[in-house]
Tab-separated table of C-alpha atoms in Angstrom:
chain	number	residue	atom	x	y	z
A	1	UNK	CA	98.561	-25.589	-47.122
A	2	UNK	CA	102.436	-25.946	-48.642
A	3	UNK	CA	102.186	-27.076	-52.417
A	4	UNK	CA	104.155	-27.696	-55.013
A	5	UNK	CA	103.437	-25.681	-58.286
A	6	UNK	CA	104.799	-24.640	-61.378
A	7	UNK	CA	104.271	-21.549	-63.884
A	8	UNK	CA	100.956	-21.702	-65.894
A	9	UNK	CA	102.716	-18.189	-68.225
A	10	UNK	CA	104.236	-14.960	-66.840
A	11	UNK	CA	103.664	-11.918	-68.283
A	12	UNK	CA	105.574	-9.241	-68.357
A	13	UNK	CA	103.539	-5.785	-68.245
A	14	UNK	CA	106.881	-3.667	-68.132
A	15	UNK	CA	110.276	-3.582	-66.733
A	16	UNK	CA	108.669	-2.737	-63.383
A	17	UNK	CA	105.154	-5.211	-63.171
A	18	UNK	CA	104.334	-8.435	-64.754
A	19	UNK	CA	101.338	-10.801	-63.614
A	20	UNK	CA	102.428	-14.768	-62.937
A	21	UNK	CA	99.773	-17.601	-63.427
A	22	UNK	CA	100.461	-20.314	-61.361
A	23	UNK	CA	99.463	-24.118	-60.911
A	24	UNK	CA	97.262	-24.106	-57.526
A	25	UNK	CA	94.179	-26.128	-57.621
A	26	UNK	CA	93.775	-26.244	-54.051
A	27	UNK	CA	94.529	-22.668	-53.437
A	28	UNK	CA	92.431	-21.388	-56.078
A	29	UNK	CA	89.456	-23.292	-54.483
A	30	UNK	CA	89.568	-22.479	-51.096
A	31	UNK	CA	91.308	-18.469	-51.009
A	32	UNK	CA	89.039	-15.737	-50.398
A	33	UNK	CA	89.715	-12.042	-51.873
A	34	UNK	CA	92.299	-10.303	-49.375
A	35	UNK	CA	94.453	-13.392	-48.485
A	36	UNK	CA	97.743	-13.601	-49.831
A	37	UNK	CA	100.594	-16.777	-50.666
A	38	UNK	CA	103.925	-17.001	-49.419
A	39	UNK	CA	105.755	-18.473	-52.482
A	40	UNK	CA	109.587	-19.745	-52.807
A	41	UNK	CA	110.797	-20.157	-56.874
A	42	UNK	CA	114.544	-20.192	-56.314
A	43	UNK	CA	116.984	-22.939	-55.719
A	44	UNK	CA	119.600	-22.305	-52.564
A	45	UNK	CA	119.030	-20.481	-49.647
A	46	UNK	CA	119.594	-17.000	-51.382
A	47	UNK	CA	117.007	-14.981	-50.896
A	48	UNK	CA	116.691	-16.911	-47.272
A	49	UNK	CA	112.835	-16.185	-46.626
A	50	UNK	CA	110.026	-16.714	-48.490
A	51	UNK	CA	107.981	-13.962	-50.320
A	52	UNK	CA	104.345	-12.409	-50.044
A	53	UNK	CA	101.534	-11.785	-52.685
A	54	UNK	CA	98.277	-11.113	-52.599
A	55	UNK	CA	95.939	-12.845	-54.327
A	56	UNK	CA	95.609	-11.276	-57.625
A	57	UNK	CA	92.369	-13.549	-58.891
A	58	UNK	CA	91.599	-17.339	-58.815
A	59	UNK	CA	90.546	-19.963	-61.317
A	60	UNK	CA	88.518	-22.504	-59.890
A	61	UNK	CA	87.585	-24.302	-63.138
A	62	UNK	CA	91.356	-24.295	-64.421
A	63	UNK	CA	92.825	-24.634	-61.165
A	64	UNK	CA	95.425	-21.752	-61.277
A	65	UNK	CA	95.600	-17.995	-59.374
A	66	UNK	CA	97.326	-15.154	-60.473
A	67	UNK	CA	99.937	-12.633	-58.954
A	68	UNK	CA	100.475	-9.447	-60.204
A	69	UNK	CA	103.781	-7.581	-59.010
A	70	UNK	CA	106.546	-5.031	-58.889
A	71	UNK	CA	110.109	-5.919	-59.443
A	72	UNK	CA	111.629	-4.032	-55.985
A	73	UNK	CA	113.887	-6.033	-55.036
A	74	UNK	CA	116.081	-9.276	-55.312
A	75	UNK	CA	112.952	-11.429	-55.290
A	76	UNK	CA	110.986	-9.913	-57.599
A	77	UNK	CA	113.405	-10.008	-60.458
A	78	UNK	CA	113.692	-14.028	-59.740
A	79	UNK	CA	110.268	-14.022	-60.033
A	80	UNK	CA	110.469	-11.700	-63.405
A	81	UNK	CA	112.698	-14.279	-64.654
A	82	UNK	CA	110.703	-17.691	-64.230
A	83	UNK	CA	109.586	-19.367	-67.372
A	84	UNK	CA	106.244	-21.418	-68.513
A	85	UNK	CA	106.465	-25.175	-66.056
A	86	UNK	CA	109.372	-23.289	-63.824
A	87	UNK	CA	108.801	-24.554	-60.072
A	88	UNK	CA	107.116	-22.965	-57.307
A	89	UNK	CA	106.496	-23.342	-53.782
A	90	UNK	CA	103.768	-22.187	-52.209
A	91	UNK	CA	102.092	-21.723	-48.687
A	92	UNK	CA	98.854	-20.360	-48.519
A	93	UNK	CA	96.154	-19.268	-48.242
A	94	UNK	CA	97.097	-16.995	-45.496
A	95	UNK	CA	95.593	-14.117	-43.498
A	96	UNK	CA	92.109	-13.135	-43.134
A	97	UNK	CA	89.929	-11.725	-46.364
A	98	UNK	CA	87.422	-8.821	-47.195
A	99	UNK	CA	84.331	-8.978	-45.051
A	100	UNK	CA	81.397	-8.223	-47.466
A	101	UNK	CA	78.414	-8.078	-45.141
A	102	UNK	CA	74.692	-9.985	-46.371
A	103	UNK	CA	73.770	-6.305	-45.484
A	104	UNK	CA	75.958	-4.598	-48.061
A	105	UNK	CA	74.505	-3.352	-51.176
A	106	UNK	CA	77.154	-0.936	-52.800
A	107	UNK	CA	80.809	-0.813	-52.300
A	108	UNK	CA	84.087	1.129	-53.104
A	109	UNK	CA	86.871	-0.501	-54.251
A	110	UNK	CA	90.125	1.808	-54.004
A	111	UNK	CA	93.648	1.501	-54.767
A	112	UNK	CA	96.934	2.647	-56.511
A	113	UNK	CA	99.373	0.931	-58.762
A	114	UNK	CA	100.078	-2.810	-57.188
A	115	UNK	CA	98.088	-1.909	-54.169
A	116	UNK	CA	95.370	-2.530	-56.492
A	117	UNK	CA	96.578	-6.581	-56.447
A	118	UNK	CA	93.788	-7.666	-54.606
A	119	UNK	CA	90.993	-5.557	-55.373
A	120	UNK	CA	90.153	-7.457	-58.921
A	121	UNK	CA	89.482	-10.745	-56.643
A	122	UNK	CA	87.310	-8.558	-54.114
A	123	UNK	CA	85.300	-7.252	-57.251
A	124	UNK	CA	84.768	-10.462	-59.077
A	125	UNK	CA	83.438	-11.523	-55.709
A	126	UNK	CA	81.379	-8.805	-54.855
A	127	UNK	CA	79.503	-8.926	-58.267
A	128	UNK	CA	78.991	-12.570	-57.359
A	129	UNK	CA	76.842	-11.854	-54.858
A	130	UNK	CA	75.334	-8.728	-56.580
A	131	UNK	CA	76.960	-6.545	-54.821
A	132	UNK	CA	77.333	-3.142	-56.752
A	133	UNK	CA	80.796	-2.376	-56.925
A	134	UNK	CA	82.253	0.985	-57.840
A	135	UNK	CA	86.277	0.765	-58.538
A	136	UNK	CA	88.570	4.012	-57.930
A	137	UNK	CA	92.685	3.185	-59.069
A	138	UNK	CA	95.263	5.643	-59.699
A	139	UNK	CA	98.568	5.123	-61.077
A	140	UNK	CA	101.464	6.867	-62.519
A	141	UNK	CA	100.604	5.803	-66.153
A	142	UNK	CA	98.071	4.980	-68.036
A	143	UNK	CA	99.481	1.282	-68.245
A	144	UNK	CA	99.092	0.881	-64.504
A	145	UNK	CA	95.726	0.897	-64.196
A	146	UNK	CA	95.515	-2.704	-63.464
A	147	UNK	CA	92.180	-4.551	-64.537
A	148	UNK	CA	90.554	-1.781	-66.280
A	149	UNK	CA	88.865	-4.092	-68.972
A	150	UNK	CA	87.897	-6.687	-66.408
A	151	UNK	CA	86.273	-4.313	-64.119
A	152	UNK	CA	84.166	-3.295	-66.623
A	153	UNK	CA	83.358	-6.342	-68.130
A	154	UNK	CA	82.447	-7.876	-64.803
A	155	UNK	CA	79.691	-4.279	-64.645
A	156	UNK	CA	81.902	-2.364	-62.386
A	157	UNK	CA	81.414	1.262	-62.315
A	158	UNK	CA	85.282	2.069	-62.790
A	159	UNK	CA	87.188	5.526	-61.909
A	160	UNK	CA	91.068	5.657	-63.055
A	161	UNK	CA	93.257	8.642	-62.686
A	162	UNK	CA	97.132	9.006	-63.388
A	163	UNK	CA	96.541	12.353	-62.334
A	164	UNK	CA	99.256	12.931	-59.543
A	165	UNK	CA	97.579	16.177	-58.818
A	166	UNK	CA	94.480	14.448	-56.811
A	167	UNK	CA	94.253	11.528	-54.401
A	168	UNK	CA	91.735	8.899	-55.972
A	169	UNK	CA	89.488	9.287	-53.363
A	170	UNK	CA	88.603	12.544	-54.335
A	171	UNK	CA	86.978	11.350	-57.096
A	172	UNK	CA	85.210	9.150	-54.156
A	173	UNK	CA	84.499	11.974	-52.519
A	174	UNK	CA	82.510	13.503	-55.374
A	175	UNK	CA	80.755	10.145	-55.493
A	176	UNK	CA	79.921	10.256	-52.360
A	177	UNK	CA	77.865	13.751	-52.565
A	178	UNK	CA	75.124	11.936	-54.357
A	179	UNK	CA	75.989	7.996	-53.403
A	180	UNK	CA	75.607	5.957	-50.623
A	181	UNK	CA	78.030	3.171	-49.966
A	182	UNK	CA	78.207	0.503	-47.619
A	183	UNK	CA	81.392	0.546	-46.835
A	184	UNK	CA	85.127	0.996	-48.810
A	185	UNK	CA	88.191	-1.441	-49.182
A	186	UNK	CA	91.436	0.339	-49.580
A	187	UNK	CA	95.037	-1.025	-50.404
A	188	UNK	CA	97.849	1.649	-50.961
A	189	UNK	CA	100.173	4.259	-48.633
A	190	UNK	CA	98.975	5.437	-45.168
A	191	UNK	CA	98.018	8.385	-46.605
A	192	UNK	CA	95.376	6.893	-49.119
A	193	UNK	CA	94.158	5.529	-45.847
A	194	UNK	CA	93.650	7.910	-43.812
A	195	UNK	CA	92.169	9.932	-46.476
A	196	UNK	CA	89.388	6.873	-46.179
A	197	UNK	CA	89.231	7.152	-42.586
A	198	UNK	CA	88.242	10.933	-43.090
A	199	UNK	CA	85.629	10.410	-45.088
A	200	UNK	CA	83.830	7.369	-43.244
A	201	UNK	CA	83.839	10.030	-40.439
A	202	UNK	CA	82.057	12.285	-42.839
A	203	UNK	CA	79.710	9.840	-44.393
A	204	UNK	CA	79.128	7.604	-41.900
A	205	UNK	CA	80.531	3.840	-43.898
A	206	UNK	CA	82.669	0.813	-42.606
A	207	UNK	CA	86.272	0.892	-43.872
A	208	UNK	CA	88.522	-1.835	-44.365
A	209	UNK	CA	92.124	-1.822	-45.265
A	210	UNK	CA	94.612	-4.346	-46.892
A	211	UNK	CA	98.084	-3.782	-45.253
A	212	UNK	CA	101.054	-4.539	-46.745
A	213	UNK	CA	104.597	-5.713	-44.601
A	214	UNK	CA	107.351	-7.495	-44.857
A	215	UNK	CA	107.266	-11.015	-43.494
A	216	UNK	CA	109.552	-13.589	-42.721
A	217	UNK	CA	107.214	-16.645	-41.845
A	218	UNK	CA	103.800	-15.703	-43.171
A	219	UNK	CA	101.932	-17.815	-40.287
A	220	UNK	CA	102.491	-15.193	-37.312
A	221	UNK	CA	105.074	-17.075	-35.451
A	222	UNK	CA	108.508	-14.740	-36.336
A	223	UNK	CA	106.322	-11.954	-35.158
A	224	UNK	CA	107.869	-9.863	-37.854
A	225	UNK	CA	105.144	-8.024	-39.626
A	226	UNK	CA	103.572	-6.784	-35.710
A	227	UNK	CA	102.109	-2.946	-35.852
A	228	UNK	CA	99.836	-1.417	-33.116
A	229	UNK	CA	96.074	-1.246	-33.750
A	230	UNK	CA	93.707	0.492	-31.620
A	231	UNK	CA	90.213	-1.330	-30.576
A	232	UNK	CA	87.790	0.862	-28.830
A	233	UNK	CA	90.208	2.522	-26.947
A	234	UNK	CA	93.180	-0.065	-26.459
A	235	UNK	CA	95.888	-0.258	-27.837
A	236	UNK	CA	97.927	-3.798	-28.940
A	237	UNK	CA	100.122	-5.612	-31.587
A	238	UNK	CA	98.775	-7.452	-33.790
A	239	UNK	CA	100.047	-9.585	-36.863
A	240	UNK	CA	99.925	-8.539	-40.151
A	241	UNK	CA	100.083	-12.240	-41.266
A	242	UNK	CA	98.120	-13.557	-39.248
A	243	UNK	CA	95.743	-10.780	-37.791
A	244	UNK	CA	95.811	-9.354	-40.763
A	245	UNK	CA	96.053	-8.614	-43.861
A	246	UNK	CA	92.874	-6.753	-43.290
A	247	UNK	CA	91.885	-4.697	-40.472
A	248	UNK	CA	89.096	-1.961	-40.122
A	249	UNK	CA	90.470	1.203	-40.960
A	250	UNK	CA	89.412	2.656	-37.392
A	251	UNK	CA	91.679	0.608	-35.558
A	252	UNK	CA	94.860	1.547	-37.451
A	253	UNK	CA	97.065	3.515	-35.398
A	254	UNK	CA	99.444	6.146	-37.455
């Protein structure tokens, strides 16, 4: 759906992240964790396309969601900048979500720095259905470890590690010595990924990853965001919009 909001606050974690709360009613009741906006807070035609977010979290009761991101660019400063009742358009919610199977009993959440975005929405949901969650984020500071508090307020076994020396799923790794899990959601570089896919070979547990890509529509019709997946054998494009943002971590071709 295309709404019009404005800004709830925006926070501003450093010069490089801040987290916007936004006016979104309808979003907030119908998004599930994984899906992402496509949001539009400038006036002109410069920056021409609309921009992605995940889903940071939702607020049913008070109507809003949240976005936490990282100035890179020309669009996220203009989103740095906006101000408490500033306007917002949004599109969403878009792309596919987390599949957390009646099945599932324990789950990994892992991520680094803003590919951690969606994860707090996955875990709020998880523990919703009692679904033990165990959270593994890395970042480059301290500071970046999105969500700490919540996690653990929401009884999320939570692993954080600025310690560029290790991948965070080691520390998933060691869990999984003595741990079963049900399966792992990842969001972060190829590597972090395939890191996952190892160890489900290992260990025997679904995998699901949230991609990220630029986009130019948001609704799969620019065809913009394509990459090649791999399902049981062949080979084809699929849409990160639209196909996506999640995909098994099997069929990921890199």
């Amino acid at each position: 759906m295309y709404i019009d909001s404005q800004v709830v606050s925006n926070y501003e974690i450093d010069k490089e992240y801040g987290r916007v709360c936004l006016e979104a009613p309808e979003i907030a009741a119908s998004a599930l964790p994984g899906q992402f906006v496509m949001m539009k807070y400038w006036q002109g035609l410069t920056p021409f396309f609309m921009r992605p977010f995940s889903i940071n979290s939702t607020d049913n009761k008070n109507g809003t969601i949240e976005i936490l991101y990282k100035v890179v660019g020309e669009g996220t400063a203009i989103l740095k900048k906006l101000q408490k009742a500033d306007k917002v358009q949004i599109l969403g919610p878009l792309g596919n979500s987390f599949p957390l199977k009646e099945n599932f009993k324990r789950i990994a959440i892992i991520g680094r720095g803003v590919g951690a975005a969606p994860m707090r929405f996955l875990a709020e949901y998880a523990r919703k259905k009692n679904v033990e969650a165990h959270v593994f984020i890395s970042a480059a500071r301290p500071e970046f470890l999105f969500d700490t508090t919540y996690f653990q307020t929401i009884e999320c076994q939570f692993t954080g590690s600025c310690d560029d020396r290790r991948l965070v799923t080691s520390y998933f790794e060691e869990e999984l010595t003595h741990t079963h899990f049900d399966a792992a959601y990842v969001c972060g570089s190829k590597r972090l990924i395939g890191d996952v896919k190892r160890l489900m070979d290992q260990y025997g547990f679904e995998g699901y990853a949230s991609l990220e890509a630029h986009m130019a529509c948001g609704v799969g019709a620019c065809k913009g965001c394509t990459i090649v997946i791999n399902e049981e054998g062949t080979e084809r494009f699929a849409r990160v919009c639209k196909e996506g943002p999640i995909f098994p971590v099997r069929n990921l071709v890199y």
